[in-house]
Coordinates of C-alpha atoms in Angstrom, one line a residue:
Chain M
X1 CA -21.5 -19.2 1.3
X2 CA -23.2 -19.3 -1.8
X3 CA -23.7 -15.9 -3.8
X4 CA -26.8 -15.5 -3.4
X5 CA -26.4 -15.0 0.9
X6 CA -24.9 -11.9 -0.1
X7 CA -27.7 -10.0 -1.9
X8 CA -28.2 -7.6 -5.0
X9 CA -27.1 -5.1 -2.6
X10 CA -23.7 -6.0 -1.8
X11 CA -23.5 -7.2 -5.3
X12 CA -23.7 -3.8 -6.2
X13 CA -21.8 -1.6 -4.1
X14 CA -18.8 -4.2 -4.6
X15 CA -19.4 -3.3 -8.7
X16 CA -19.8 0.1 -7.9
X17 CA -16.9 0.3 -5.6
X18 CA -14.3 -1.2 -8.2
X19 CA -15.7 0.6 -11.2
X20 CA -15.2 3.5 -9.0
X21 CA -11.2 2.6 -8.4
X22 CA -10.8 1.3 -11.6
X23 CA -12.9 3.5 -14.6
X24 CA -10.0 6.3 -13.6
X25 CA -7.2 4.2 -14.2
X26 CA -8.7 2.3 -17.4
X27 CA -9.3 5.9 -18.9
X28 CA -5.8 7.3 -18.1
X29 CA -4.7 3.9 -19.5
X30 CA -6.8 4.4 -22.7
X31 CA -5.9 8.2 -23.3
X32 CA -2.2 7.5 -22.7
X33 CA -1.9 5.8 -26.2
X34 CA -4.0 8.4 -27.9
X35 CA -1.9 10.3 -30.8
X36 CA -3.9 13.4 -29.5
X37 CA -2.2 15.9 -27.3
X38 CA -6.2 16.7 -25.9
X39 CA -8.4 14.0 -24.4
X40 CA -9.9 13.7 -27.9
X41 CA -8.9 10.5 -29.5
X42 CA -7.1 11.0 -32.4
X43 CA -5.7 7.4 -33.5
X44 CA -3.3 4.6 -31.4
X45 CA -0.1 6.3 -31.1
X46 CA 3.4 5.0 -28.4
X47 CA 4.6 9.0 -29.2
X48 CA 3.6 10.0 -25.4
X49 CA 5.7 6.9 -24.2
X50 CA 8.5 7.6 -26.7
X51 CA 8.4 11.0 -25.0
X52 CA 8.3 9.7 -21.6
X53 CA 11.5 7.3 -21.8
X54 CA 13.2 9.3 -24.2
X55 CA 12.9 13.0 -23.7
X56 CA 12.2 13.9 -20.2
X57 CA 15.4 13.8 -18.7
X58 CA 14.5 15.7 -15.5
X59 CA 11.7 12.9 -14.4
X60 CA 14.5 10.6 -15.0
X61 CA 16.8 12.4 -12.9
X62 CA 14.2 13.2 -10.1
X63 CA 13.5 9.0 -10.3
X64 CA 16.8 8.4 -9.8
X65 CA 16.6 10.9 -6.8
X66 CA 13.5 9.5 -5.3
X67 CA 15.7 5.6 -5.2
X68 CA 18.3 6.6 -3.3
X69 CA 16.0 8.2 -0.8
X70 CA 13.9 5.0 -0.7
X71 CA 16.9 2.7 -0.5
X72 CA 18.7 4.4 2.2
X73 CA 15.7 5.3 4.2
X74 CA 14.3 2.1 4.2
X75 CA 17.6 0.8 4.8
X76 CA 18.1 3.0 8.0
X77 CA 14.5 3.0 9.0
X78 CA 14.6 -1.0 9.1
X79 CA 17.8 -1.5 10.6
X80 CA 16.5 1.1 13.9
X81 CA 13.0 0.1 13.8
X82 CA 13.7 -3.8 13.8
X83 CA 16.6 -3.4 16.5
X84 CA 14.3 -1.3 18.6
X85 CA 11.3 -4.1 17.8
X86 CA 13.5 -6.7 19.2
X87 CA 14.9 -5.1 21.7
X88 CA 11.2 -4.2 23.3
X89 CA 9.7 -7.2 22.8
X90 CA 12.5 -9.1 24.4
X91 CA 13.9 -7.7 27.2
X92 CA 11.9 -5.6 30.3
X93 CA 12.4 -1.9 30.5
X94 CA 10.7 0.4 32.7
X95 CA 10.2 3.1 29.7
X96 CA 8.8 0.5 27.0
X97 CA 5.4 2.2 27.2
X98 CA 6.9 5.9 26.6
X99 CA 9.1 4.4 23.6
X100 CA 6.4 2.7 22.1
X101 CA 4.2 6.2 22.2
X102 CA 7.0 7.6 20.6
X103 CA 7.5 5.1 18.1
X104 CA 4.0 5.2 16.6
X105 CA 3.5 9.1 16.9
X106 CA 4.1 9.3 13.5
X107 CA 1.1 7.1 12.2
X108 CA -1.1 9.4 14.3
X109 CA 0.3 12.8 13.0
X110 CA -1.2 14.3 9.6
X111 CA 1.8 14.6 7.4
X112 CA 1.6 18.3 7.3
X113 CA 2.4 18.8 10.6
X114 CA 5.4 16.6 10.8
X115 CA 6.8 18.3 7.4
X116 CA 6.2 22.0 8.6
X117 CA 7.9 20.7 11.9
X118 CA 11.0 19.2 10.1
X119 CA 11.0 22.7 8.0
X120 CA 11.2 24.6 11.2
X121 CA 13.5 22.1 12.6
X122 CA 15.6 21.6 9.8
X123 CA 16.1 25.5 9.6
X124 CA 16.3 26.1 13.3
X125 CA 19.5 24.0 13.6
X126 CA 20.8 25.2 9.8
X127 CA 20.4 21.6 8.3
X128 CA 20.3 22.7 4.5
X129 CA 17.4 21.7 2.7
X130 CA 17.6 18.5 0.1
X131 CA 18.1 14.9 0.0
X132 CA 19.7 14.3 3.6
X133 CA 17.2 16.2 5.1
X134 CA 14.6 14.5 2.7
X135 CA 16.3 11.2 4.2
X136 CA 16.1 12.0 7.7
X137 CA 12.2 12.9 7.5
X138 CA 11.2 9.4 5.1
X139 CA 13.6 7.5 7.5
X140 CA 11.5 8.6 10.7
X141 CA 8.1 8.1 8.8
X142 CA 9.5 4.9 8.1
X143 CA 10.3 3.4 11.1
X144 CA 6.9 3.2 12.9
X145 CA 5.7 0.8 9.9
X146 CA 8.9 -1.4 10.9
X147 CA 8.2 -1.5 14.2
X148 CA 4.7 -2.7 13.7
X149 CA 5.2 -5.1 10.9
X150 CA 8.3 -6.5 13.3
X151 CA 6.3 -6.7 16.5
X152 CA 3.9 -8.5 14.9
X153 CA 6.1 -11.3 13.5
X154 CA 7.8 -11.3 17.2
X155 CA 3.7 -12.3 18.2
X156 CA 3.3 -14.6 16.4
X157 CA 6.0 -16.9 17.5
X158 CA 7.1 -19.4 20.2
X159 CA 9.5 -17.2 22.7
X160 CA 10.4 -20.8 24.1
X161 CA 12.6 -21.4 20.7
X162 CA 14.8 -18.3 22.0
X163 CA 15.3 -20.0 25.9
X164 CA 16.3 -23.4 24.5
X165 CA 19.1 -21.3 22.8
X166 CA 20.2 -19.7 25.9
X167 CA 19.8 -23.1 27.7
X168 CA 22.0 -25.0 24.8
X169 CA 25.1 -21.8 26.0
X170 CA 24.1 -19.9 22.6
X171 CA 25.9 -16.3 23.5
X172 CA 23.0 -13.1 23.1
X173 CA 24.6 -12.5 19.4
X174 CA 24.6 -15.7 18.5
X175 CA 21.0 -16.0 19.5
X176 CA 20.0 -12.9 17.8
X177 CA 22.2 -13.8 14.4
X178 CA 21.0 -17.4 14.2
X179 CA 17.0 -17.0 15.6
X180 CA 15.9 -14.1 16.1
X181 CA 16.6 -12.8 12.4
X182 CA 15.9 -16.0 10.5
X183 CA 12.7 -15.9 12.3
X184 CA 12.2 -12.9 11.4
X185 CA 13.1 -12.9 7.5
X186 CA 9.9 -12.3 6.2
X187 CA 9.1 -9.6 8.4
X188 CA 12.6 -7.2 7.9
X189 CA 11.6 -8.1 4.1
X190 CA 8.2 -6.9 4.3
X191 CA 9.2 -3.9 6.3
X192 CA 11.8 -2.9 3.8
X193 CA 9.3 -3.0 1.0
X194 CA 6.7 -1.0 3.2
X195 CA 9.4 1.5 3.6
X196 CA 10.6 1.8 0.4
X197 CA 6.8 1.8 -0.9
X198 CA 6.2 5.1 1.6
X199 CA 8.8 6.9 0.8
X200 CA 8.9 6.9 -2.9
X201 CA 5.0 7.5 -2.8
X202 CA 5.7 10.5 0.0
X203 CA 4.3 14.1 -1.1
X204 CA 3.5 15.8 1.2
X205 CA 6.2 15.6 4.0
X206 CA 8.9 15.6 1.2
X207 CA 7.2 18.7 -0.4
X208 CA 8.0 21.0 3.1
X209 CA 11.8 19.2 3.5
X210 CA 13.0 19.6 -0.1
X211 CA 15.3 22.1 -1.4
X212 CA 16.1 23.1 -4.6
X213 CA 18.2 20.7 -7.0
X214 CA 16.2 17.9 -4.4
X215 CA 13.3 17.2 -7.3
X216 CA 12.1 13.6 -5.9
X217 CA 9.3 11.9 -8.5
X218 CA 6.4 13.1 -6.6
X219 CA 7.4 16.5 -6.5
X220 CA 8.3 16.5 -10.3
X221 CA 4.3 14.7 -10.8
X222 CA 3.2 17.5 -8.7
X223 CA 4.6 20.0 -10.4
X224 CA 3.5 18.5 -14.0
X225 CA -0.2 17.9 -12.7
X226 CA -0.5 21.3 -11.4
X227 CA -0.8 22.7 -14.9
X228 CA -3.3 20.3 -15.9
X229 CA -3.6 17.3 -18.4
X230 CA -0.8 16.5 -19.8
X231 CA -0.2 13.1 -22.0
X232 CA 3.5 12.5 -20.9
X233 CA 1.5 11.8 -17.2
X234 CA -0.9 9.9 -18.7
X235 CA 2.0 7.8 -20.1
X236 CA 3.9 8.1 -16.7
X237 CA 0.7 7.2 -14.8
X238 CA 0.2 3.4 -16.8
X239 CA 4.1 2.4 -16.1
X240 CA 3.7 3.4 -12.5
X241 CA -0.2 1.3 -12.2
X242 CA 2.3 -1.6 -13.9
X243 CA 5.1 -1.2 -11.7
X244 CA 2.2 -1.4 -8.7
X245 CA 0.9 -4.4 -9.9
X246 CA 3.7 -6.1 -10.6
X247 CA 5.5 -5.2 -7.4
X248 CA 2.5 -6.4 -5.6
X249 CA 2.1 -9.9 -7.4
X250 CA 5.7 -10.7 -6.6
X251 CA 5.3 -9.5 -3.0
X252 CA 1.8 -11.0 -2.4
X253 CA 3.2 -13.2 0.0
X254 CA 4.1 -10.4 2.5
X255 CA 0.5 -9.0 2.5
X256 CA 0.0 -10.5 5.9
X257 CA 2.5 -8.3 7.4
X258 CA 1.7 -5.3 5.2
X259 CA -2.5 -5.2 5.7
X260 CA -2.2 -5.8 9.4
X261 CA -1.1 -2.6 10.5
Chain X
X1 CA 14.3 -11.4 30.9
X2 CA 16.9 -8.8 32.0
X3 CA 19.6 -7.6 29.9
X4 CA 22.4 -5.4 29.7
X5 CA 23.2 -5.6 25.6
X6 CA 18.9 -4.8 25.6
X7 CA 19.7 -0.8 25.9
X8 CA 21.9 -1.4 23.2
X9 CA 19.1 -2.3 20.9
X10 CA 16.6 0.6 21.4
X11 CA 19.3 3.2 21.7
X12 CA 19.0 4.2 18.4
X13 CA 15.4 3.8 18.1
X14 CA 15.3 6.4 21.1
X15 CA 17.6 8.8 19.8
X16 CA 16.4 9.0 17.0
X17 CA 12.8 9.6 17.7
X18 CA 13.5 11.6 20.1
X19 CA 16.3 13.6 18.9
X20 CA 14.1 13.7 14.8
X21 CA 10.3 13.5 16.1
X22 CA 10.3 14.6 19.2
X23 CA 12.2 18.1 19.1
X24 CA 11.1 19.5 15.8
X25 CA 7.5 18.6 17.5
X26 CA 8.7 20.6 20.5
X27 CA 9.7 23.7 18.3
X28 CA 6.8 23.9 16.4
X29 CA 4.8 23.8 19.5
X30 CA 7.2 26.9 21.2
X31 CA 6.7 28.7 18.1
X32 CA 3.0 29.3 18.7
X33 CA 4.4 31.1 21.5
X34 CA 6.4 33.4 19.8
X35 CA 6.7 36.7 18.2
X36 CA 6.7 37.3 14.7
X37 CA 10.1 37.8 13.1
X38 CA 10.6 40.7 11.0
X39 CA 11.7 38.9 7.9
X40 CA 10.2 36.0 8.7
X41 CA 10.9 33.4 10.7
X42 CA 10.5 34.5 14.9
X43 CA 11.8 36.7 17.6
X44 CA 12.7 35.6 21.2
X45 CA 9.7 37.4 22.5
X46 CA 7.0 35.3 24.3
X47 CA 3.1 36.3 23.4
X48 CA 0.1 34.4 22.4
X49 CA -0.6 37.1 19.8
X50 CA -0.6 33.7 16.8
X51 CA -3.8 32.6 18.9
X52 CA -5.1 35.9 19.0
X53 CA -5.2 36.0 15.3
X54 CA -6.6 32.3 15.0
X55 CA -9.3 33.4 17.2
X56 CA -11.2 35.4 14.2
X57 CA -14.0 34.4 12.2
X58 CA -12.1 33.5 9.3
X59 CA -9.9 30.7 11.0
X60 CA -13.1 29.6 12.5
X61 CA -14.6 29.4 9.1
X62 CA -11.7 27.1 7.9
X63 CA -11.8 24.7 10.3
X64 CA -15.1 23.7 10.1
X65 CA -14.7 23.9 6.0
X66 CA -11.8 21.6 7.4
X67 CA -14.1 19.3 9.5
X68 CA -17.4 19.2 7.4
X69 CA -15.1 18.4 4.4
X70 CA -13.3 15.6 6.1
X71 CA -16.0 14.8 8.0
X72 CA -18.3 14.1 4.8
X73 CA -15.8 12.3 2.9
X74 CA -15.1 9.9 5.9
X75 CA -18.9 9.1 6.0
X76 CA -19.2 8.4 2.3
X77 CA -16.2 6.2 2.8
X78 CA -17.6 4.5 5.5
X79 CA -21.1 3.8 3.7
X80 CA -19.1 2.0 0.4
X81 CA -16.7 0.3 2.5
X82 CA -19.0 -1.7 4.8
X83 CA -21.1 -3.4 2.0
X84 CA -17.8 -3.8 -0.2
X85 CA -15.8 -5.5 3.1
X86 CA -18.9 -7.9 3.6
X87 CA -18.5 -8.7 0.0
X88 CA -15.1 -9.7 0.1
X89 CA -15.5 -11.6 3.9
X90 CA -17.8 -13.7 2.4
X91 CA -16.1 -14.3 -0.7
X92 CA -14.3 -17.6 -1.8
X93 CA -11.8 -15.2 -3.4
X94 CA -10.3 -13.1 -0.6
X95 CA -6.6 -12.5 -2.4
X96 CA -8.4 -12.0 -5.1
X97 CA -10.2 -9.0 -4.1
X98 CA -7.7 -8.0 -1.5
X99 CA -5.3 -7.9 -4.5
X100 CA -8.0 -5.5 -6.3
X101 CA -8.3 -3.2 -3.8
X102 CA -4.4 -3.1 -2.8
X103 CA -3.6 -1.8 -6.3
X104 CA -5.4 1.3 -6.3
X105 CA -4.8 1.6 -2.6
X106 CA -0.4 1.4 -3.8
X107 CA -1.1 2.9 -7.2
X108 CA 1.2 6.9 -6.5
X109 CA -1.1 9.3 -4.5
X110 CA -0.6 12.0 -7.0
X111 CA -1.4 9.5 -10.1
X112 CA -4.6 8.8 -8.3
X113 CA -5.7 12.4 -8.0
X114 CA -4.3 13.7 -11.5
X115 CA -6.6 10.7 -13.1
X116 CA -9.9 13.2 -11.7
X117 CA -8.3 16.2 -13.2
X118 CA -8.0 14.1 -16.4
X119 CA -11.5 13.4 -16.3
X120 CA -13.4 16.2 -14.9
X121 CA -10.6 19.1 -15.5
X122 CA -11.3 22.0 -17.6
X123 CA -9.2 20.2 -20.6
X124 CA -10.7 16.7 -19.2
X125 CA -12.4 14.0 -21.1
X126 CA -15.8 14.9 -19.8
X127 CA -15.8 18.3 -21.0
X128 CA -13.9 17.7 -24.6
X129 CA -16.7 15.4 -25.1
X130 CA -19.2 17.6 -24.3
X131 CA -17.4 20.5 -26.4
X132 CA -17.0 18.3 -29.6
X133 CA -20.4 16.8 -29.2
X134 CA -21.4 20.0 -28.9
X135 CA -23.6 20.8 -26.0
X136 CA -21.3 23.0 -24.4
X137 CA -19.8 26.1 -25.5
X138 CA -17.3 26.5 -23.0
X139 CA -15.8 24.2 -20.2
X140 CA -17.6 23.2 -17.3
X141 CA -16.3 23.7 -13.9
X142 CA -16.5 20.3 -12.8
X143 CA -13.2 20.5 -10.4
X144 CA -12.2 23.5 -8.0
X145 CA -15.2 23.1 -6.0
X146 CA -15.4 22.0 -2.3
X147 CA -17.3 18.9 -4.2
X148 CA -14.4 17.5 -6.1
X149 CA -12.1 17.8 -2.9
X150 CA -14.7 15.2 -1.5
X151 CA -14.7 13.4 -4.7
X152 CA -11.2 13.0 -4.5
X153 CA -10.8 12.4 -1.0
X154 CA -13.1 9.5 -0.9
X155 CA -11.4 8.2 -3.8
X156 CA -7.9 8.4 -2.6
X157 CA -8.7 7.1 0.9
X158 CA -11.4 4.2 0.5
X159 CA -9.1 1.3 0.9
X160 CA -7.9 3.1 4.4
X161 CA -11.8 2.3 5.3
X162 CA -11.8 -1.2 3.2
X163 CA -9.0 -3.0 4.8
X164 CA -9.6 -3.0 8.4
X165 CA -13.7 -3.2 8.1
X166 CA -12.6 -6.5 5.9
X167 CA -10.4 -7.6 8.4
X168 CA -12.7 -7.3 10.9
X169 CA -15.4 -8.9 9.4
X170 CA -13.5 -11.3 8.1
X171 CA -14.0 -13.0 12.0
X172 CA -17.3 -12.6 12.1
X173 CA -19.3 -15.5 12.3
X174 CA -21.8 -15.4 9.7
X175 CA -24.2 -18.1 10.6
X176 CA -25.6 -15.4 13.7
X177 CA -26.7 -14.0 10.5
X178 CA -29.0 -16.6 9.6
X179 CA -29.9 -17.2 13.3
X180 CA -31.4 -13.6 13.5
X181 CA -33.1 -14.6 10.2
X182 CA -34.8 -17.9 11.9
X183 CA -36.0 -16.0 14.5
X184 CA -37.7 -13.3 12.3
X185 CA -35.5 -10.6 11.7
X186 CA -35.7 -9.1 8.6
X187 CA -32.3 -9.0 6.4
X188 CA -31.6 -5.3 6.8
X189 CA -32.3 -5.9 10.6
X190 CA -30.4 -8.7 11.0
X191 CA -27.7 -6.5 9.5
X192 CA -28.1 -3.8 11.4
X193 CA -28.5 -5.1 14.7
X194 CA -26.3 -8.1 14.9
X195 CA -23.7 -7.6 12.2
X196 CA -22.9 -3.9 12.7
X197 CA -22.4 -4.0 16.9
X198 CA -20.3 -7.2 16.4
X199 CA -17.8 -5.2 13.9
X200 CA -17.7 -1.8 15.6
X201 CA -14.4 -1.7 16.6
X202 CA -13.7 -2.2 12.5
X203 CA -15.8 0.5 11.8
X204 CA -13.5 2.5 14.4
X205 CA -10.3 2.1 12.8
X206 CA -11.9 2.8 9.5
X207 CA -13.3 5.8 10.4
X208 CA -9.6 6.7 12.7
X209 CA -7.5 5.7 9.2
X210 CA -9.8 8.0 6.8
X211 CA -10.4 11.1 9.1
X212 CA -7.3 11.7 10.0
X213 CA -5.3 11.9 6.2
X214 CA -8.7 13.7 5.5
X215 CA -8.6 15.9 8.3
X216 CA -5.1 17.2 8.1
X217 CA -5.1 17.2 4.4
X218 CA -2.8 19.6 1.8
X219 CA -2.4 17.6 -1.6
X220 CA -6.0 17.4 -2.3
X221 CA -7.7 20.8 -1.8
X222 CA -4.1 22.9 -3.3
X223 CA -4.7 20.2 -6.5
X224 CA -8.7 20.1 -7.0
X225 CA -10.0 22.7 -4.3
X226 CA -10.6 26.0 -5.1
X227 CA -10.2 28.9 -1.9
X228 CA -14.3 27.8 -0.9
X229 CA -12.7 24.5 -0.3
X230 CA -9.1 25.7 1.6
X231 CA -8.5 23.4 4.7
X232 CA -6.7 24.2 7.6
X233 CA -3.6 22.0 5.7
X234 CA -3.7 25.1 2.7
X235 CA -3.7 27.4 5.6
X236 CA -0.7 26.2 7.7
X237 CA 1.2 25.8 4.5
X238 CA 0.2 29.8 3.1
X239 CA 1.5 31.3 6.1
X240 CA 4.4 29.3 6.1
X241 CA 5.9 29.5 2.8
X242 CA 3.9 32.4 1.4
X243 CA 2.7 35.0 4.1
X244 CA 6.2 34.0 6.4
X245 CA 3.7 34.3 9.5
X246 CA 5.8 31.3 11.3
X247 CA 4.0 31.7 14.7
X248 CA 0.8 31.9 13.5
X249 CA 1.6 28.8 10.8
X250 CA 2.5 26.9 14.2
X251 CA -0.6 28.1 16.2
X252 CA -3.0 26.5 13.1
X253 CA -0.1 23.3 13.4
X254 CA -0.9 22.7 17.1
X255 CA -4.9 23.0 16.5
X256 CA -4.6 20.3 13.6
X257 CA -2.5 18.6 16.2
X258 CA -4.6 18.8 18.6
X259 CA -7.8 18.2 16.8
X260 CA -6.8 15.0 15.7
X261 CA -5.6 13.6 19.4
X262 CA -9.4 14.5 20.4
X263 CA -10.5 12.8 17.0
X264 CA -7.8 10.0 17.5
X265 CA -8.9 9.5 21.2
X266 CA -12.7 9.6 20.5
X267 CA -12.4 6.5 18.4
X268 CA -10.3 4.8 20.3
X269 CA -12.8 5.2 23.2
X270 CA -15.8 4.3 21.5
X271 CA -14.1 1.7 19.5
X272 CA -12.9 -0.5 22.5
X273 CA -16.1 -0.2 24.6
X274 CA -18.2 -3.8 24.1
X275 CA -20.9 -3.6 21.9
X276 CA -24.7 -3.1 23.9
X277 CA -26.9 -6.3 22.4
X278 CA -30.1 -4.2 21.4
X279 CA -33.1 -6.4 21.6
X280 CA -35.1 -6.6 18.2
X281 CA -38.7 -4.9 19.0

């Protein structure tokens, strides 16, 4: 496995595929602390993150917005998805194979159908737009992720730790309390990451479902970046490539669960 | 193992996909059928006058923009991720690159494609370079174009194609590589024909996760296309929100819909079928 096995070739297209990922987000990095209101470098200047944390209220307010809709969703999508993961896995149904469909639709839908179809649906029964219906549509989104992170971790391990409960007299709670979810820790904690990461990255679905006075941070980036450069989002853009990194350094661990989807 | 408490657990996984998922699917798809409401919205009239109007030249001309748009952003993906997967199989440092590639992959969708209007937008680094350098009188129209929608696709969806090519290769067992080396095969043929059959079903899923988001994409052509580069996304969301032409907006739904169940099953298909050894002439 020395280098040289993998030639100049690969050498390359791995340089050219990072500078390619990267040279965006070192620029928008660079530019952010430019004094300049252009893309002209005028000097070093923090006034762009001064502006950021201290005068833009309404991002704040659509941040705070964009939490509680991960929180809850993630909440509610891992607390259905997980139940329903279990509750396949474990015990025989003759509809397991329909569910399942069901369950995963979502991966398999673009987003803009399954926002225009909560728009319509949402108006059809006279659900007002904003966060709850916002809530509803991450929560479903959510839950196929769940499911496959949890059915996973129910793979991976030996189903003959849950009949040596039931042999020892363990009642079905006490064996889903005291195995089952200990077992699967890592996997409800990874799922409720994944969640939260979706929804508070969501555009598209949340743009169709959102009504006014339901600003969620995408929608608020969207509706900065749509009249151009601005140096506020360059600013924005660096705390959020932090926040990334530093979110996925102290989750690292979970990757296994996250990547195998 | 048989249960009574087991309904008890997937109750609310039923209900609420089908009660959430399933019926606003089921609307959109009676829609299609209806008539036009007035002020918007529809009438309890049953006609296939939406399809009617997607049968026209125009809608024809959107969704192959749609499909030669997608379709050449999935193969450019496909072409960097392959080498860049090998790279990182093979490497001593998996986390380390997995890690590199997770962080653009997690880094905000929108952040991702506002960093190309920063560069390449009319007020972009590229062209207030050019200005103050002087070569340029006015701004170049590096974004709008169907161009920078492929541009941006490929950059916002490459780890889709990264992560499962890597994980597939990842088994691979590289000393066949050599083998087909000993017995004369010449590096890109030993690539070729013994690496690429033995990670098709990667490829598969690579190509399933990046067409798709490509396919049925909105965010990208409304931010960096211009109307050359409108995909059927644009168009579903116009006559929505805009144009209030509900039927017809579900009609162009249940294509997309459709159009990626073909897509969706095409892969699958292909994907799962063994590998054919081809003999090396």
């Amino acid at each position: 496995m020395s280098p040289q096995k993998r030639g100049l070739f690969t050498w390359t297209m791995v340089l050219v595929t990072l500078a390619f990922f990267y040279l965006p987000l070192l620029l928008l990095t660079f530019f952010s602390f430019n004094h300049s209101k252009s893309m002209v470098w005028e000097g070093a200047s923090f006034r762009w993150y001064a502006a950021l944390f201290l005068h833009s209220p309404d991002l704040w307010a659509s941040f705070g917005k964009s939490i509680m809709i991960a929180l809850s969703a993630s909440l509610v999508a891992t607390l259905i998805g997980s139940l329903g993961a279990i509750g396949l896995y474990w015990y025989a149904f003759k509809s397991k194979r329909v569910i399942t469909v069901l369950t995963l639709l979502p991966l398999l839908l673009p987003e803009i159908i399954m926002g225009v179809s909560f728009l319509i649906f949402f108006s059809k029964i006279g659900l007002p737009l904003g966060l709850f219906s916002i809530f509803i549509a991450h929560t479903t989104f959510c839950i196929p992720y769940v499911f496959l992170i949890m059915t996973a971790r129910l793979d991976e391990f030996d189903y003959s730790v849950i009949e040596a409960a039931y042999d020892l007299g363990a009642q079905e709670w006490v064996v889903l309390t005291n195995v089952i979810l200990p077992i699967c820790r890592p996997a409800i904690m990874a799922s409720l990451l994944m969640s939260a990461t979706l929804s508070l990255e969501d555009f598209v679905i949340t743009f169709f479902v959102a009504g006014p006075g339901s600003t969620t941070l995408p929608l608020y980036i969207y509706s900065m970046i749509r009249f151009g450069v601005s140096p506020v989002i360059n600013a924005l853009s660096v705390v959020l490539i932090v926040g990334t990194a530093i979110i996925a350094v102290l989750t690292s661990r979970l990757f296994k669960y996250v990547i195998q989807k | 193992m048989k249960s009574r408490s087991g309904y008890a657990y997937i109750a609310p996984l039923s209900l609420w996909m089908g009660l959430l998922l399933l019926a606003p699917i089921g609307i959109i798809l009676s829609y299609s059928f209806l008539k036009r409401g007035l002020y918007g919205g529809v009438s309890n009239q049953i006609t296939l006058e939406a399809y009617q109007q997607l049968w026209s030249p125009l809608y024809a001309k959107v969704f192959l923009n749609t499909l030669l748009l997608s379709g050449i952003a999935t193969v450019i993906m496909i072409l960097m991720a392959i080498p860049t997967a090998y790279f990182m199989a093979r490497s001593k440092r998996k986390t380390l690159w997995l890690f590199l590639i997770i962080i653009p992959f997690w880094t905000n969708f929108l952040i991702r494609i506002y960093a190309w209007i920063a560069i390449l937008g009319n007020n972009g680094i590229v062209n207030q370079c050019l200005l103050r350098v002087g070569w340029i009188d006015q701004p170049l129209r590096l974004l709008y174009n169907p161009l920078s929608v492929i541009l941006v696709l490929v950059y916002t969806y490459l780890p889709f194609a990264i992560l499962p090519l890597f994980s597939t290769i990842e088994k691979f067992d590289f000393s066949l590589l050599e083998a087909a080396r000993d017995l004369g095969a010449t590096r890109f043929q030993a690539f070729y024909k013994v690496l690429i059959p033995a990670i098709k079903s990667g490829i598969f899923s690579a190509l399933l996760f990046c067409f798709i988001p490509a396919f049925g994409q909105y965010a990208v052509p409304a931010l960096v296309g211009d109307s050359r580069s409108y995909m059927m996304g644009n168009i579903i969301a116009r006559e929505l929100t805009i144009t209030r032409n509900w039927p017809l907006s579900a009609a162009i739904s249940t294509l997309l819909t459709l159009a990626t169940l073909f897509a969706l099953m095409v892969f699958v298909i292909q994907g799962s079928r063994p590998a054919r050894v081809k003999p090396i002439e």
